[in-house]
Amino acid sequence: MSDIDRTRAARAETRRRIEDTAARLFAERGYAGTTIGDIADGAGLSKPMLYRHFDSKKELHLALLERHRDELAAAPVQQLLHGEGDLLTRMEAMYDAWFGHVRSHPYIWRMMFRDTTGDPEVQDFHRELQRRQRATDVALLREHIPGLPEAELEPLGEAIRSSLYGLALWWLDHPEQPREVLVAAMVRITRGLLMTAGE
């Protein structure tokens, strides 16, 4: 490995350590209750070193939200579009992947689903995240459950989105519940939509 490659790898590792520490502290203490100094201390860095990677606490917070928004969208939809079995089987796999990501990143999901910043830019990000999730759900409904009234698609997309988010937050407060229970609940909701298609 060249010196340049080693430098890049070290920088990437430091950035990941900063992000992981910030995610944990933001989730535990909230945005206002976490300082740059707290994050630097938790990551084993000086504040000047942290500022080489992020200009501000808000920039770090937004970077975390963007990174995990993209990770959230990837695996679950792949299960639906390219998985095996009928539609309900693939939806079950999609929900399982979605809740699996939540279980693997509990600190991040508190940040993703609960805005504690009060910052308008971060609030805009959360609204855009919700809009994108709802639009994805609408597109999936339109493609896989033909016959639903067009006027109902967006409200139904919001019902699915808010059900997923609500169950994720509930699960973070009830970690003893097995993942299969949440997946089964979402499949039951989806099955209800399938049964009413065309009515």
PDB file of C-alpha atoms in Angstrom:
ATOM      1  CA  MET A   1       0.000   0.000   0.000  1.00  0.00           C
ATOM      2  CA  SER A   2       1.362   3.410  -0.951  1.00  0.00           C
ATOM      3  CA  ASP A   3       1.710   6.298   1.482  1.00  0.00           C
ATOM      4  CA  ILE A   4      -1.186   8.046  -0.245  1.00  0.00           C
ATOM      5  CA  ASP A   5      -3.404   4.971   0.135  1.00  0.00           C
ATOM      6  CA  ARG A   6      -2.463   4.617   3.796  1.00  0.00           C
ATOM      7  CA  THR A   7      -3.267   8.284   4.399  1.00  0.00           C
ATOM      8  CA  ARG A   8      -6.663   7.921   2.709  1.00  0.00           C
ATOM      9  CA  ALA A   9      -7.466   4.779   4.678  1.00  0.00           C
ATOM     10  CA  ALA A  10      -6.502   6.450   7.951  1.00  0.00           C
ATOM     11  CA  ARG A  11      -8.606   9.494   7.110  1.00  0.00           C
ATOM     12  CA  ALA A  12     -11.611   7.316   6.236  1.00  0.00           C
ATOM     13  CA  GLU A  13     -11.216   5.354   9.480  1.00  0.00           C
ATOM     14  CA  THR A  14     -11.038   8.575  11.509  1.00  0.00           C
ATOM     15  CA  ARG A  15     -14.103   9.979   9.791  1.00  0.00           C
ATOM     16  CA  ARG A  16     -16.033   6.784  10.477  1.00  0.00           C
ATOM     17  CA  ARG A  17     -14.992   6.912  14.145  1.00  0.00           C
ATOM     18  CA  ILE A  18     -16.209  10.503  14.381  1.00  0.00           C
ATOM     19  CA  GLU A  19     -19.531   9.613  12.752  1.00  0.00           C
ATOM     20  CA  ASP A  20     -20.102   6.560  14.949  1.00  0.00           C
ATOM     21  CA  THR A  21     -19.327   8.525  18.113  1.00  0.00           C
ATOM     22  CA  ALA A  22     -21.545  11.416  17.045  1.00  0.00           C
ATOM     23  CA  ALA A  23     -24.432   9.074  16.193  1.00  0.00           C
ATOM     24  CA  ARG A  24     -24.287   7.520  19.658  1.00  0.00           C
ATOM     25  CA  LEU A  25     -24.046  10.859  21.479  1.00  0.00           C
ATOM     26  CA  PHE A  26     -26.749  12.572  19.425  1.00  0.00           C
ATOM     27  CA  ALA A  27     -29.106   9.671  20.114  1.00  0.00           C
ATOM     28  CA  GLU A  28     -28.310   9.509  23.829  1.00  0.00           C
ATOM     29  CA  ARG A  29     -28.137  13.224  24.632  1.00  0.00           C
ATOM     30  CA  GLY A  30     -29.913  14.926  21.751  1.00  0.00           C
ATOM     31  CA  TYR A  31     -28.426  17.411  19.359  1.00  0.00           C
ATOM     32  CA  ALA A  32     -28.418  20.373  21.755  1.00  0.00           C
ATOM     33  CA  GLY A  33     -26.955  18.277  24.571  1.00  0.00           C
ATOM     34  CA  THR A  34     -23.969  17.166  22.511  1.00  0.00           C
ATOM     35  CA  THR A  35     -20.983  19.414  21.854  1.00  0.00           C
ATOM     36  CA  ILE A  36     -18.172  19.136  19.348  1.00  0.00           C
ATOM     37  CA  GLY A  37     -15.892  18.683  22.344  1.00  0.00           C
ATOM     38  CA  ASP A  38     -17.952  15.692  23.506  1.00  0.00           C
ATOM     39  CA  ILE A  39     -17.694  14.090  20.080  1.00  0.00           C
ATOM     40  CA  ALA A  40     -13.960  14.740  19.818  1.00  0.00           C
ATOM     41  CA  ASP A  41     -13.357  13.281  23.287  1.00  0.00           C
ATOM     42  CA  GLY A  42     -15.490  10.238  22.537  1.00  0.00           C
ATOM     43  CA  ALA A  43     -13.625   9.625  19.292  1.00  0.00           C
ATOM     44  CA  GLY A  44     -10.238  10.089  20.959  1.00  0.00           C
ATOM     45  CA  LEU A  45      -9.406  13.196  18.923  1.00  0.00           C
ATOM     46  CA  SER A  46      -8.671  16.840  19.482  1.00  0.00           C
ATOM     47  CA  LYS A  47     -11.240  19.390  18.333  1.00  0.00           C
ATOM     48  CA  PRO A  48      -8.873  20.752  15.653  1.00  0.00           C
ATOM     49  CA  MET A  49      -8.516  17.212  14.289  1.00  0.00           C
ATOM     50  CA  LEU A  50     -12.288  16.787  14.175  1.00  0.00           C
ATOM     51  CA  TYR A  51     -12.651  20.108  12.357  1.00  0.00           C
ATOM     52  CA  ARG A  52     -10.410  18.743   9.607  1.00  0.00           C
ATOM     53  CA  HIS A  53     -13.278  16.414   8.742  1.00  0.00           C
ATOM     54  CA  PHE A  54     -16.386  18.481   9.544  1.00  0.00           C
ATOM     55  CA  ASP A  55     -16.787  22.255   9.666  1.00  0.00           C
ATOM     56  CA  SER A  56     -19.562  22.198  12.261  1.00  0.00           C
ATOM     57  CA  LYS A  57     -21.806  20.033  14.399  1.00  0.00           C
ATOM     58  CA  LYS A  58     -24.663  20.604  11.963  1.00  0.00           C
ATOM     59  CA  GLU A  59     -22.563  19.490   8.997  1.00  0.00           C
ATOM     60  CA  LEU A  60     -21.667  16.302  10.877  1.00  0.00           C
ATOM     61  CA  HIS A  61     -25.305  15.684  11.794  1.00  0.00           C
ATOM     62  CA  LEU A  62     -26.467  16.145   8.203  1.00  0.00           C
ATOM     63  CA  ALA A  63     -23.684  13.891   6.902  1.00  0.00           C
ATOM     64  CA  LEU A  64     -24.886  11.148   9.233  1.00  0.00           C
ATOM     65  CA  LEU A  65     -28.494  11.548   8.139  1.00  0.00           C
ATOM     66  CA  GLU A  66     -27.559  11.476   4.447  1.00  0.00           C
ATOM     67  CA  ARG A  67     -25.353   8.406   4.812  1.00  0.00           C
ATOM     68  CA  HIS A  68     -27.963   6.377   6.634  1.00  0.00           C
ATOM     69  CA  ARG A  69     -30.836   7.584   4.483  1.00  0.00           C
ATOM     70  CA  ASP A  70     -29.074   6.061   1.484  1.00  0.00           C
ATOM     71  CA  GLU A  71     -28.251   2.846   3.346  1.00  0.00           C
ATOM     72  CA  LEU A  72     -31.867   2.530   4.477  1.00  0.00           C
ATOM     73  CA  ALA A  73     -33.171   2.754   0.925  1.00  0.00           C
ATOM     74  CA  ALA A  74     -30.810   0.241  -0.651  1.00  0.00           C
ATOM     75  CA  ALA A  75     -31.133  -3.281   0.769  1.00  0.00           C
ATOM     76  CA  PRO A  76     -34.882  -3.461   1.519  1.00  0.00           C
ATOM     77  CA  VAL A  77     -35.997  -2.379  -1.968  1.00  0.00           C
ATOM     78  CA  GLN A  78     -33.566  -4.850  -3.539  1.00  0.00           C
ATOM     79  CA  GLN A  79     -35.340  -7.623  -1.623  1.00  0.00           C
ATOM     80  CA  LEU A  80     -38.678  -6.576  -3.109  1.00  0.00           C
ATOM     81  CA  LEU A  81     -37.520  -6.041  -6.670  1.00  0.00           C
ATOM     82  CA  HIS A  82     -35.084  -8.916  -7.027  1.00  0.00           C
ATOM     83  CA  GLY A  83     -36.006 -11.400  -4.290  1.00  0.00           C
ATOM     84  CA  GLU A  84     -37.607 -14.781  -4.825  1.00  0.00           C
ATOM     85  CA  GLY A  85     -41.212 -15.820  -4.299  1.00  0.00           C
ATOM     86  CA  ASP A  86     -44.563 -14.108  -4.664  1.00  0.00           C
ATOM     87  CA  LEU A  87     -45.240 -10.481  -3.774  1.00  0.00           C
ATOM     88  CA  LEU A  88     -46.044 -11.076  -0.097  1.00  0.00           C
ATOM     89  CA  THR A  89     -42.938 -13.243   0.341  1.00  0.00           C
ATOM     90  CA  ARG A  90     -40.774 -10.531  -1.180  1.00  0.00           C
ATOM     91  CA  MET A  91     -42.463  -7.844   0.931  1.00  0.00           C
ATOM     92  CA  GLU A  92     -41.784  -9.909   4.038  1.00  0.00           C
ATOM     93  CA  ALA A  93     -38.101 -10.089   3.033  1.00  0.00           C
ATOM     94  CA  MET A  94     -38.110  -6.322   2.409  1.00  0.00           C
ATOM     95  CA  TYR A  95     -39.560  -5.547   5.845  1.00  0.00           C
ATOM     96  CA  ASP A  96     -37.149  -7.994   7.456  1.00  0.00           C
ATOM     97  CA  ALA A  97     -34.192  -6.217   5.812  1.00  0.00           C
ATOM     98  CA  TRP A  98     -35.576  -2.830   6.862  1.00  0.00           C
ATOM     99  CA  PHE A  99     -36.002  -3.786  10.513  1.00  0.00           C
ATOM    100  CA  GLY A 100     -32.664  -5.585  10.405  1.00  0.00           C
ATOM    101  CA  HIS A 101     -31.037  -2.288   9.528  1.00  0.00           C
ATOM    102  CA  VAL A 102     -32.843  -0.608  12.404  1.00  0.00           C
ATOM    103  CA  ARG A 103     -31.619  -3.266  14.843  1.00  0.00           C
ATOM    104  CA  SER A 104     -28.049  -2.927  13.550  1.00  0.00           C
ATOM    105  CA  HIS A 105     -28.022   0.878  13.902  1.00  0.00           C
ATOM    106  CA  PRO A 106     -30.170   1.776  16.939  1.00  0.00           C
ATOM    107  CA  TYR A 107     -28.460   5.095  17.605  1.00  0.00           C
ATOM    108  CA  ILE A 108     -28.841   6.221  14.016  1.00  0.00           C
ATOM    109  CA  TRP A 109     -32.540   5.453  13.937  1.00  0.00           C
ATOM    110  CA  ARG A 110     -33.245   7.614  16.941  1.00  0.00           C
ATOM    111  CA  MET A 111     -31.644  10.420  14.951  1.00  0.00           C
ATOM    112  CA  MET A 112     -33.422   9.531  11.728  1.00  0.00           C
ATOM    113  CA  PHE A 113     -36.902   9.385  13.211  1.00  0.00           C
ATOM    114  CA  ARG A 114     -36.686  11.990  15.989  1.00  0.00           C
ATOM    115  CA  ASP A 115     -35.404  15.437  15.111  1.00  0.00           C
ATOM    116  CA  THR A 116     -33.901  16.921  18.264  1.00  0.00           C
ATOM    117  CA  THR A 117     -32.046  19.811  16.648  1.00  0.00           C
ATOM    118  CA  GLY A 118     -34.733  22.431  16.173  1.00  0.00           C
ATOM    119  CA  ASP A 119     -32.632  23.562  13.201  1.00  0.00           C
ATOM    120  CA  PRO A 120     -34.696  24.517  10.105  1.00  0.00           C
ATOM    121  CA  GLU A 121     -32.198  22.922   7.702  1.00  0.00           C
ATOM    122  CA  VAL A 122     -32.294  19.635   9.593  1.00  0.00           C
ATOM    123  CA  GLN A 123     -36.089  19.817   9.808  1.00  0.00           C
ATOM    124  CA  ASP A 124     -36.167  20.284   6.020  1.00  0.00           C
ATOM    125  CA  PHE A 125     -33.992  17.193   5.693  1.00  0.00           C
ATOM    126  CA  HIS A 126     -36.439  15.153   7.766  1.00  0.00           C
ATOM    127  CA  ARG A 127     -39.380  16.365   5.684  1.00  0.00           C
ATOM    128  CA  GLU A 128     -37.506  15.434   2.506  1.00  0.00           C
ATOM    129  CA  LEU A 129     -36.658  12.016   3.953  1.00  0.00           C
ATOM    130  CA  GLN A 130     -40.329  11.412   4.700  1.00  0.00           C
ATOM    131  CA  ARG A 131     -41.332  12.637   1.242  1.00  0.00           C
ATOM    132  CA  ARG A 132     -38.873  10.270  -0.446  1.00  0.00           C
ATOM    133  CA  GLN A 133     -39.980   7.297   1.630  1.00  0.00           C
ATOM    134  CA  ARG A 134     -43.631   8.069   0.889  1.00  0.00           C
ATOM    135  CA  ALA A 135     -42.894   8.437  -2.850  1.00  0.00           C
ATOM    136  CA  THR A 136     -41.112   5.070  -2.856  1.00  0.00           C
ATOM    137  CA  ASP A 137     -44.074   3.436  -1.139  1.00  0.00           C
ATOM    138  CA  VAL A 138     -46.488   5.036  -3.621  1.00  0.00           C
ATOM    139  CA  ALA A 139     -44.423   3.786  -6.563  1.00  0.00           C
ATOM    140  CA  LEU A 140     -44.356   0.263  -5.133  1.00  0.00           C
ATOM    141  CA  LEU A 141     -48.103   0.320  -4.503  1.00  0.00           C
ATOM    142  CA  ARG A 142     -48.794   1.550  -8.022  1.00  0.00           C
ATOM    143  CA  GLU A 143     -46.619  -1.159  -9.575  1.00  0.00           C
ATOM    144  CA  HIS A 144     -47.463  -4.132  -7.403  1.00  0.00           C
ATOM    145  CA  ILE A 145     -51.064  -3.517  -6.321  1.00  0.00           C
ATOM    146  CA  PRO A 146     -52.863  -2.280  -9.435  1.00  0.00           C
ATOM    147  CA  GLY A 147     -56.457  -1.293  -8.931  1.00  0.00           C
ATOM    148  CA  LEU A 148     -55.978   0.979  -5.944  1.00  0.00           C
ATOM    149  CA  PRO A 149     -57.674   4.342  -6.497  1.00  0.00           C
ATOM    150  CA  GLU A 150     -55.101   6.910  -7.605  1.00  0.00           C
ATOM    151  CA  ALA A 151     -56.359   9.452  -5.068  1.00  0.00           C
ATOM    152  CA  GLU A 152     -55.646   7.001  -2.246  1.00  0.00           C
ATOM    153  CA  LEU A 153     -52.084   6.133  -3.234  1.00  0.00           C
ATOM    154  CA  GLU A 154     -50.337   8.987  -1.417  1.00  0.00           C
ATOM    155  CA  PRO A 155     -52.343   8.563   1.818  1.00  0.00           C
ATOM    156  CA  LEU A 156     -51.674   4.817   1.675  1.00  0.00           C
ATOM    157  CA  GLY A 157     -47.982   5.464   1.056  1.00  0.00           C
ATOM    158  CA  GLU A 158     -47.961   7.719   4.107  1.00  0.00           C
ATOM    159  CA  ALA A 159     -49.760   5.037   6.132  1.00  0.00           C
ATOM    160  CA  ILE A 160     -47.020   2.523   5.278  1.00  0.00           C
ATOM    161  CA  ARG A 161     -44.222   5.025   5.930  1.00  0.00           C
ATOM    162  CA  SER A 162     -45.613   6.163   9.260  1.00  0.00           C
ATOM    163  CA  SER A 163     -46.282   2.552  10.286  1.00  0.00           C
ATOM    164  CA  LEU A 164     -42.653   1.619   9.588  1.00  0.00           C
ATOM    165  CA  TYR A 165     -41.286   4.661  11.410  1.00  0.00           C
ATOM    166  CA  GLY A 166     -43.645   4.237  14.339  1.00  0.00           C
ATOM    167  CA  LEU A 167     -42.825   0.561  14.732  1.00  0.00           C
ATOM    168  CA  ALA A 168     -39.095   1.298  14.511  1.00  0.00           C
ATOM    169  CA  LEU A 169     -39.323   3.843  17.332  1.00  0.00           C
ATOM    170  CA  TRP A 170     -41.513   1.522  19.376  1.00  0.00           C
ATOM    171  CA  TRP A 171     -39.014  -1.303  18.863  1.00  0.00           C
ATOM    172  CA  LEU A 172     -36.107   0.852  20.021  1.00  0.00           C
ATOM    173  CA  ASP A 173     -37.986   1.259  23.311  1.00  0.00           C
ATOM    174  CA  HIS A 174     -38.997  -2.447  23.408  1.00  0.00           C
ATOM    175  CA  PRO A 175     -35.866  -4.267  22.242  1.00  0.00           C
ATOM    176  CA  GLU A 176     -37.021  -7.527  23.798  1.00  0.00           C
ATOM    177  CA  GLN A 177     -39.589  -7.946  21.019  1.00  0.00           C
ATOM    178  CA  PRO A 178     -38.398 -10.282  18.252  1.00  0.00           C
ATOM    179  CA  ARG A 179     -37.955  -8.824  14.800  1.00  0.00           C
ATOM    180  CA  GLU A 180     -40.375 -11.358  13.340  1.00  0.00           C
ATOM    181  CA  VAL A 181     -43.236  -9.752  15.262  1.00  0.00           C
ATOM    182  CA  LEU A 182     -42.707  -6.369  13.608  1.00  0.00           C
ATOM    183  CA  VAL A 183     -42.246  -7.948  10.193  1.00  0.00           C
ATOM    184  CA  ALA A 184     -45.484  -9.913  10.658  1.00  0.00           C
ATOM    185  CA  ALA A 185     -47.336  -6.730  11.640  1.00  0.00           C
ATOM    186  CA  MET A 186     -46.202  -4.932   8.481  1.00  0.00           C
ATOM    187  CA  VAL A 187     -47.049  -7.937   6.316  1.00  0.00           C
ATOM    188  CA  ARG A 188     -50.543  -7.975   7.858  1.00  0.00           C
ATOM    189  CA  ILE A 189     -50.977  -4.292   6.981  1.00  0.00           C
ATOM    190  CA  THR A 190     -49.779  -4.933   3.426  1.00  0.00           C
ATOM    191  CA  ARG A 191     -51.977  -8.002   3.045  1.00  0.00           C
ATOM    192  CA  GLY A 192     -54.930  -5.809   3.912  1.00  0.00           C
ATOM    193  CA  LEU A 193     -54.078  -3.540   1.008  1.00  0.00           C
ATOM    194  CA  LEU A 194     -53.777  -6.482  -1.346  1.00  0.00           C
ATOM    195  CA  MET A 195     -57.167  -7.832  -0.298  1.00  0.00           C
ATOM    196  CA  THR A 196     -58.915  -4.520  -0.976  1.00  0.00           C
ATOM    197  CA  ALA A 197     -57.301  -3.811  -4.347  1.00  0.00           C
ATOM    198  CA  GLY A 198     -59.918  -3.290  -7.012  1.00  0.00           C
ATOM    199  CA  GLU A 199     -62.783  -2.719  -4.574  1.00  0.00           C
TER     200      GLU A 199
END
